[in-house]
Amino acid sequence: MFHSVARRALYVIVQQQWRSFTSIQQHVTQNPSHVRRILTLLGGGAGLLTAAITWERSRQSLAKEVQQTEATDAAKETEEHGAEDGDGEEKKRKGPGFRDRKIIEYENRIRAYSTPDKIFRYFATMKVFTEDGMSDIFMTAEDFIRTITPDQKQPEGLGLDQFKKVEAKKLNLKMKSLHDGDHDSIFGMLGDNGLISFADYMFLITVLSTPERHFEIAFRLFDINGDGEVSYDEFQQVTDVIRAQTATGKRHRDRKTTGNTLDKPFNSSLDTVFFGPNLDKKLTFETFRKFHKQLNQEILKMEFERYKPVDGRISEVNLANFLLVYANQIPKPRRSRMRKRVKKKFADDDSEVKGITFKEFMDLQLFLNHIRDVDTALSFYHVAGAAIDPETLRHVGNMVAKVKLSDRVLDVVFTLFDENDDGKLSNKEFVGVVKNRVQRGLDKPKELGLSHILEAMWKCAKKTQVFPDTKS
């Protein structure tokens, strides 16, 4: 009896499924494009579900890895303290802790891959309110330096859309006292109070990202009447074209909610410095070249001061850190060994005068600014079979960049890049690191590979009808 009922039930189910399949088949025949869209949506949904599951598993795996790393780091720190504590007294731990290291890594990713709008809103620290209740976000010069310098942690309590709130009246008095005696400073010329707006930020990044030679070419191209000067409108064309070619300019996305857009007149407060309050003056390339040079020198001075010089000198290890700050192509363990070599060598130095002066620091930067020509000269030595020793590098610097590198600077450079301690420089690695140092990492593409692929797929989908309707 039971088997008979079961057979009837199975027969009914099979019959119903067959009818459903027949109706679906007829619907597919009549509306093929509609069904394809449904199948596409189902496939996309399945893909999203699979991605979500994979992401959750990766997140859980990463959480376990972070916990294990934290435990390992804590064990290593304890072991290092025990090894370094020769007098039996517990030494204070140097360097950032685990939490700070993770924050620094996150901020480095923001510098490398985020849009200019997000970078500006993350590292800016000032929100200025006017009497009518309106507000604007600004950076200080120190904030700007932090946006282009890896491993520099944002102050506690300040981050994305977190700012110090200041009234405009009080701010003007405060900033005026800070810039007294420094009226010729570029950062002192910005606006009425020496703060950096988003327009100023984009302009400064464009200037730092672009070699002086490229600006010279652009000036000549947009100098319509050939008088060696450009008007305000012509200069806007120059900056627009050059900005569009930089990694930062390519990464920019207009954010109307924050007001940081480029679809409106893009006026930096420096425009009035170049063209006067009525924007009716002309700008020569020589004037702009001096501005370009002064901007780099002021940033270099702030980078030098960041190492807290004693009696006008920074340590040799500080100079090594300066050279390696953008050397992400070198693995961290190797960079650590390179720094240790410098630290060990100069810790045993019994010279009466130690450290690097700002003049030596600036001469090295001038040498680095000519690194492409230096690379060409060094390659000639390499092809000729000549070794690149300190005297050779000094001679190349004198001939190409017109600067004479000091013995101590050369000593640091060779200690840093001479892996086998034979007194010879590794040309290829040295040039690669220095090129990143000169560009401050601003020439690296900020777009992720995946975003390029998805963007290409989207453009292709818009131009191509994947499932064309077939009319019978």
Short mmCIF file of N, CA and C in Angstrom, two decimals, residues 356-439:
data_model
loop_
_atom_site.label_atom_id
_atom_site.label_comp_id
_atom_site.label_asym_id
_atom_site.label_seq_id
_atom_site.Cartn_x
_atom_site.Cartn_y
_atom_site.Cartn_z
N ILE A 356 75.64 65.62 9.37
CA ILE A 356 75.50 66.21 8.04
C ILE A 356 74.87 67.59 8.18
N THR A 357 75.50 68.59 7.59
CA THR A 357 74.95 69.95 7.63
C THR A 357 73.87 70.10 6.56
N PHE A 358 73.10 71.18 6.66
CA PHE A 358 72.06 71.42 5.66
C PHE A 358 72.68 71.71 4.30
N LYS A 359 73.85 72.34 4.27
CA LYS A 359 74.53 72.58 2.99
C LYS A 359 74.87 71.26 2.30
N GLU A 360 75.41 70.30 3.05
CA GLU A 360 75.71 68.98 2.49
C GLU A 360 74.43 68.27 2.06
N PHE A 361 73.40 68.41 2.89
CA PHE A 361 72.09 67.80 2.62
C PHE A 361 71.52 68.34 1.31
N MET A 362 71.61 69.66 1.12
CA MET A 362 71.07 70.29 -0.08
C MET A 362 71.92 69.96 -1.31
N ASP A 363 73.24 69.88 -1.15
CA ASP A 363 74.10 69.49 -2.27
C ASP A 363 73.77 68.08 -2.76
N LEU A 364 73.50 67.19 -1.81
CA LEU A 364 73.11 65.83 -2.19
C LEU A 364 71.80 65.84 -2.96
N GLN A 365 70.84 66.65 -2.53
CA GLN A 365 69.56 66.72 -3.24
C GLN A 365 69.75 67.28 -4.65
N LEU A 366 70.61 68.29 -4.80
CA LEU A 366 70.89 68.83 -6.14
C LEU A 366 71.50 67.76 -7.04
N PHE A 367 72.38 66.95 -6.45
CA PHE A 367 72.97 65.83 -7.19
C PHE A 367 71.88 64.84 -7.60
N LEU A 368 70.97 64.54 -6.66
CA LEU A 368 69.90 63.57 -6.95
C LEU A 368 68.94 64.10 -8.02
N ASN A 369 68.75 65.42 -8.06
CA ASN A 369 67.85 65.99 -9.07
C ASN A 369 68.34 65.75 -10.49
N HIS A 370 69.63 65.47 -10.65
CA HIS A 370 70.20 65.19 -11.98
C HIS A 370 70.45 63.69 -12.16
N ILE A 371 69.65 62.87 -11.49
CA ILE A 371 69.95 61.44 -11.44
C ILE A 371 69.89 60.78 -12.82
N ARG A 372 69.05 61.28 -13.72
CA ARG A 372 68.98 60.67 -15.05
C ARG A 372 70.29 60.88 -15.81
N ASP A 373 70.84 62.07 -15.73
CA ASP A 373 72.13 62.33 -16.36
C ASP A 373 73.25 61.57 -15.64
N VAL A 374 73.13 61.49 -14.30
CA VAL A 374 74.11 60.73 -13.53
C VAL A 374 74.06 59.26 -13.93
N ASP A 375 72.86 58.74 -14.12
CA ASP A 375 72.70 57.33 -14.53
C ASP A 375 73.38 57.08 -15.87
N THR A 376 73.21 58.02 -16.79
CA THR A 376 73.85 57.88 -18.10
C THR A 376 75.38 57.87 -17.97
N ALA A 377 75.90 58.79 -17.15
CA ALA A 377 77.36 58.86 -16.95
C ALA A 377 77.89 57.59 -16.29
N LEU A 378 77.17 57.10 -15.27
CA LEU A 378 77.62 55.89 -14.58
C LEU A 378 77.57 54.67 -15.49
N SER A 379 76.58 54.64 -16.39
CA SER A 379 76.50 53.51 -17.32
C SER A 379 77.70 53.50 -18.27
N PHE A 380 78.23 54.68 -18.63
CA PHE A 380 79.42 54.74 -19.46
C PHE A 380 80.61 54.11 -18.72
N TYR A 381 80.73 54.44 -17.44
CA TYR A 381 81.80 53.84 -16.63
C TYR A 381 81.63 52.33 -16.56
N HIS A 382 80.39 51.90 -16.40
CA HIS A 382 80.13 50.46 -16.27
C HIS A 382 80.48 49.73 -17.55
N VAL A 383 80.08 50.30 -18.70
CA VAL A 383 80.38 49.67 -20.00
C VAL A 383 81.89 49.63 -20.23
N ALA A 384 82.57 50.67 -19.77
CA ALA A 384 84.03 50.73 -19.95
C ALA A 384 84.77 49.81 -18.98
N GLY A 385 84.02 49.20 -18.07
CA GLY A 385 84.65 48.27 -17.12
C GLY A 385 85.26 48.94 -15.91
N ALA A 386 85.01 50.23 -15.73
CA ALA A 386 85.58 50.95 -14.59
C ALA A 386 84.67 50.79 -13.37
N ALA A 387 85.28 50.66 -12.21
CA ALA A 387 84.53 50.53 -10.97
C ALA A 387 84.02 51.89 -10.52
N ILE A 388 82.85 51.89 -9.89
CA ILE A 388 82.27 53.14 -9.39
C ILE A 388 82.62 53.27 -7.92
N ASP A 389 83.68 54.00 -7.67
CA ASP A 389 84.14 54.22 -6.30
C ASP A 389 83.76 55.64 -5.87
N PRO A 390 84.03 56.03 -4.63
CA PRO A 390 83.64 57.37 -4.16
C PRO A 390 84.19 58.51 -5.01
N GLU A 391 85.43 58.41 -5.45
CA GLU A 391 86.01 59.49 -6.26
C GLU A 391 85.31 59.60 -7.61
N THR A 392 84.95 58.45 -8.18
CA THR A 392 84.22 58.46 -9.46
C THR A 392 82.88 59.14 -9.31
N LEU A 393 82.15 58.80 -8.24
CA LEU A 393 80.83 59.40 -8.02
C LEU A 393 80.97 60.90 -7.75
N ARG A 394 82.00 61.30 -7.03
CA ARG A 394 82.23 62.72 -6.77
C ARG A 394 82.50 63.46 -8.09
N HIS A 395 83.30 62.85 -8.96
CA HIS A 395 83.63 63.46 -10.24
C HIS A 395 82.39 63.61 -11.11
N VAL A 396 81.55 62.55 -11.13
CA VAL A 396 80.31 62.61 -11.92
C VAL A 396 79.40 63.72 -11.40
N GLY A 397 79.28 63.83 -10.07
CA GLY A 397 78.46 64.88 -9.49
C GLY A 397 78.95 66.27 -9.84
N ASN A 398 80.26 66.43 -9.86
CA ASN A 398 80.85 67.73 -10.18
C ASN A 398 80.63 68.09 -11.64
N MET A 399 80.76 67.10 -12.54
CA MET A 399 80.61 67.35 -13.96
C MET A 399 79.15 67.52 -14.38
N VAL A 400 78.25 66.70 -13.81
CA VAL A 400 76.85 66.67 -14.26
C VAL A 400 75.99 67.68 -13.50
N ALA A 401 76.10 67.67 -12.16
CA ALA A 401 75.22 68.52 -11.34
C ALA A 401 75.90 69.77 -10.83
N LYS A 402 77.20 69.92 -11.09
CA LYS A 402 77.96 71.10 -10.64
C LYS A 402 77.99 71.24 -9.12
N VAL A 403 77.99 70.10 -8.41
CA VAL A 403 78.10 70.11 -6.95
C VAL A 403 79.22 69.15 -6.53
N LYS A 404 79.84 69.46 -5.41
CA LYS A 404 80.90 68.62 -4.88
C LYS A 404 80.39 67.94 -3.60
N LEU A 405 80.20 66.64 -3.69
CA LEU A 405 79.69 65.89 -2.54
C LEU A 405 80.80 65.74 -1.50
N SER A 406 80.43 65.92 -0.24
CA SER A 406 81.42 65.83 0.84
C SER A 406 81.82 64.38 1.10
N ASP A 407 82.97 64.21 1.76
CA ASP A 407 83.45 62.86 2.08
C ASP A 407 82.45 62.11 2.95
N ARG A 408 81.84 62.79 3.90
CA ARG A 408 80.93 62.11 4.82
C ARG A 408 79.66 61.66 4.11
N VAL A 409 79.14 62.49 3.22
CA VAL A 409 77.95 62.10 2.46
C VAL A 409 78.25 60.89 1.57
N LEU A 410 79.40 60.92 0.90
CA LEU A 410 79.79 59.78 0.07
C LEU A 410 79.97 58.53 0.91
N ASP A 411 80.50 58.70 2.11
CA ASP A 411 80.70 57.57 3.01
C ASP A 411 79.37 56.93 3.38
N VAL A 412 78.37 57.76 3.64
CA VAL A 412 77.03 57.24 3.97
C VAL A 412 76.45 56.50 2.76
N VAL A 413 76.54 57.10 1.59
CA VAL A 413 75.97 56.51 0.38
C VAL A 413 76.60 55.14 0.10
N PHE A 414 77.92 55.06 0.19
CA PHE A 414 78.59 53.80 -0.13
C PHE A 414 78.37 52.75 0.96
N THR A 415 78.29 53.17 2.20
CA THR A 415 77.98 52.22 3.26
C THR A 415 76.58 51.66 3.08
N LEU A 416 75.68 52.48 2.60
CA LEU A 416 74.28 52.08 2.43
C LEU A 416 74.11 51.12 1.26
N PHE A 417 74.79 51.38 0.14
CA PHE A 417 74.54 50.62 -1.08
C PHE A 417 75.65 49.64 -1.45
N ASP A 418 76.70 49.60 -0.68
CA ASP A 418 77.79 48.65 -0.94
C ASP A 418 77.51 47.38 -0.14
N GLU A 419 76.86 46.43 -0.79
CA GLU A 419 76.41 45.21 -0.10
C GLU A 419 77.57 44.32 0.35
N ASN A 420 78.58 44.17 -0.50
CA ASN A 420 79.68 43.24 -0.17
C ASN A 420 80.90 43.94 0.41
N ASP A 421 80.78 45.23 0.71
CA ASP A 421 81.84 45.97 1.40
C ASP A 421 83.16 45.94 0.62
N ASP A 422 83.07 46.08 -0.72
CA ASP A 422 84.29 46.12 -1.53
C ASP A 422 84.63 47.53 -2.00
N GLY A 423 83.88 48.51 -1.49
CA GLY A 423 84.15 49.90 -1.86
C GLY A 423 83.59 50.30 -3.21
N LYS A 424 82.75 49.45 -3.81
CA LYS A 424 82.17 49.72 -5.13
C LYS A 424 80.65 49.86 -4.99
N LEU A 425 80.08 50.75 -5.79
CA LEU A 425 78.66 51.05 -5.70
C LEU A 425 77.85 50.15 -6.61
N SER A 426 76.70 49.70 -6.10
CA SER A 426 75.74 48.96 -6.93
C SER A 426 74.93 49.98 -7.71
N ASN A 427 75.33 50.20 -8.96
CA ASN A 427 74.78 51.30 -9.75
C ASN A 427 73.27 51.18 -9.96
N LYS A 428 72.81 50.00 -10.36
CA LYS A 428 71.40 49.81 -10.72
C LYS A 428 70.48 50.08 -9.54
N GLU A 429 70.80 49.49 -8.38
CA GLU A 429 69.95 49.67 -7.20
C GLU A 429 70.02 51.11 -6.70
N PHE A 430 71.19 51.68 -6.70
CA PHE A 430 71.36 53.06 -6.24
C PHE A 430 70.51 54.01 -7.06
N VAL A 431 70.56 53.88 -8.37
CA VAL A 431 69.80 54.77 -9.25
C VAL A 431 68.30 54.56 -9.05
N GLY A 432 67.86 53.29 -8.91
CA GLY A 432 66.44 53.02 -8.71
C GLY A 432 65.90 53.65 -7.45
N VAL A 433 66.65 53.54 -6.36
CA VAL A 433 66.23 54.13 -5.09
C VAL A 433 66.21 55.65 -5.19
N VAL A 434 67.22 56.21 -5.80
CA VAL A 434 67.34 57.67 -5.89
C VAL A 434 66.22 58.27 -6.75
N LYS A 435 65.86 57.60 -7.83
CA LYS A 435 64.77 58.11 -8.68
C LYS A 435 63.48 58.21 -7.89
N ASN A 436 63.18 57.21 -7.06
CA ASN A 436 61.99 57.27 -6.22
C ASN A 436 62.10 58.40 -5.20
N ARG A 437 63.32 58.60 -4.69
CA ARG A 437 63.55 59.65 -3.70
C ARG A 437 63.28 61.03 -4.31
N VAL A 438 63.75 61.23 -5.53
CA VAL A 438 63.59 62.54 -6.19
C VAL A 438 62.11 62.82 -6.47
N GLN A 439 61.38 61.80 -6.94
CA GLN A 439 59.97 61.99 -7.29
C GLN A 439 59.05 61.92 -6.07
#
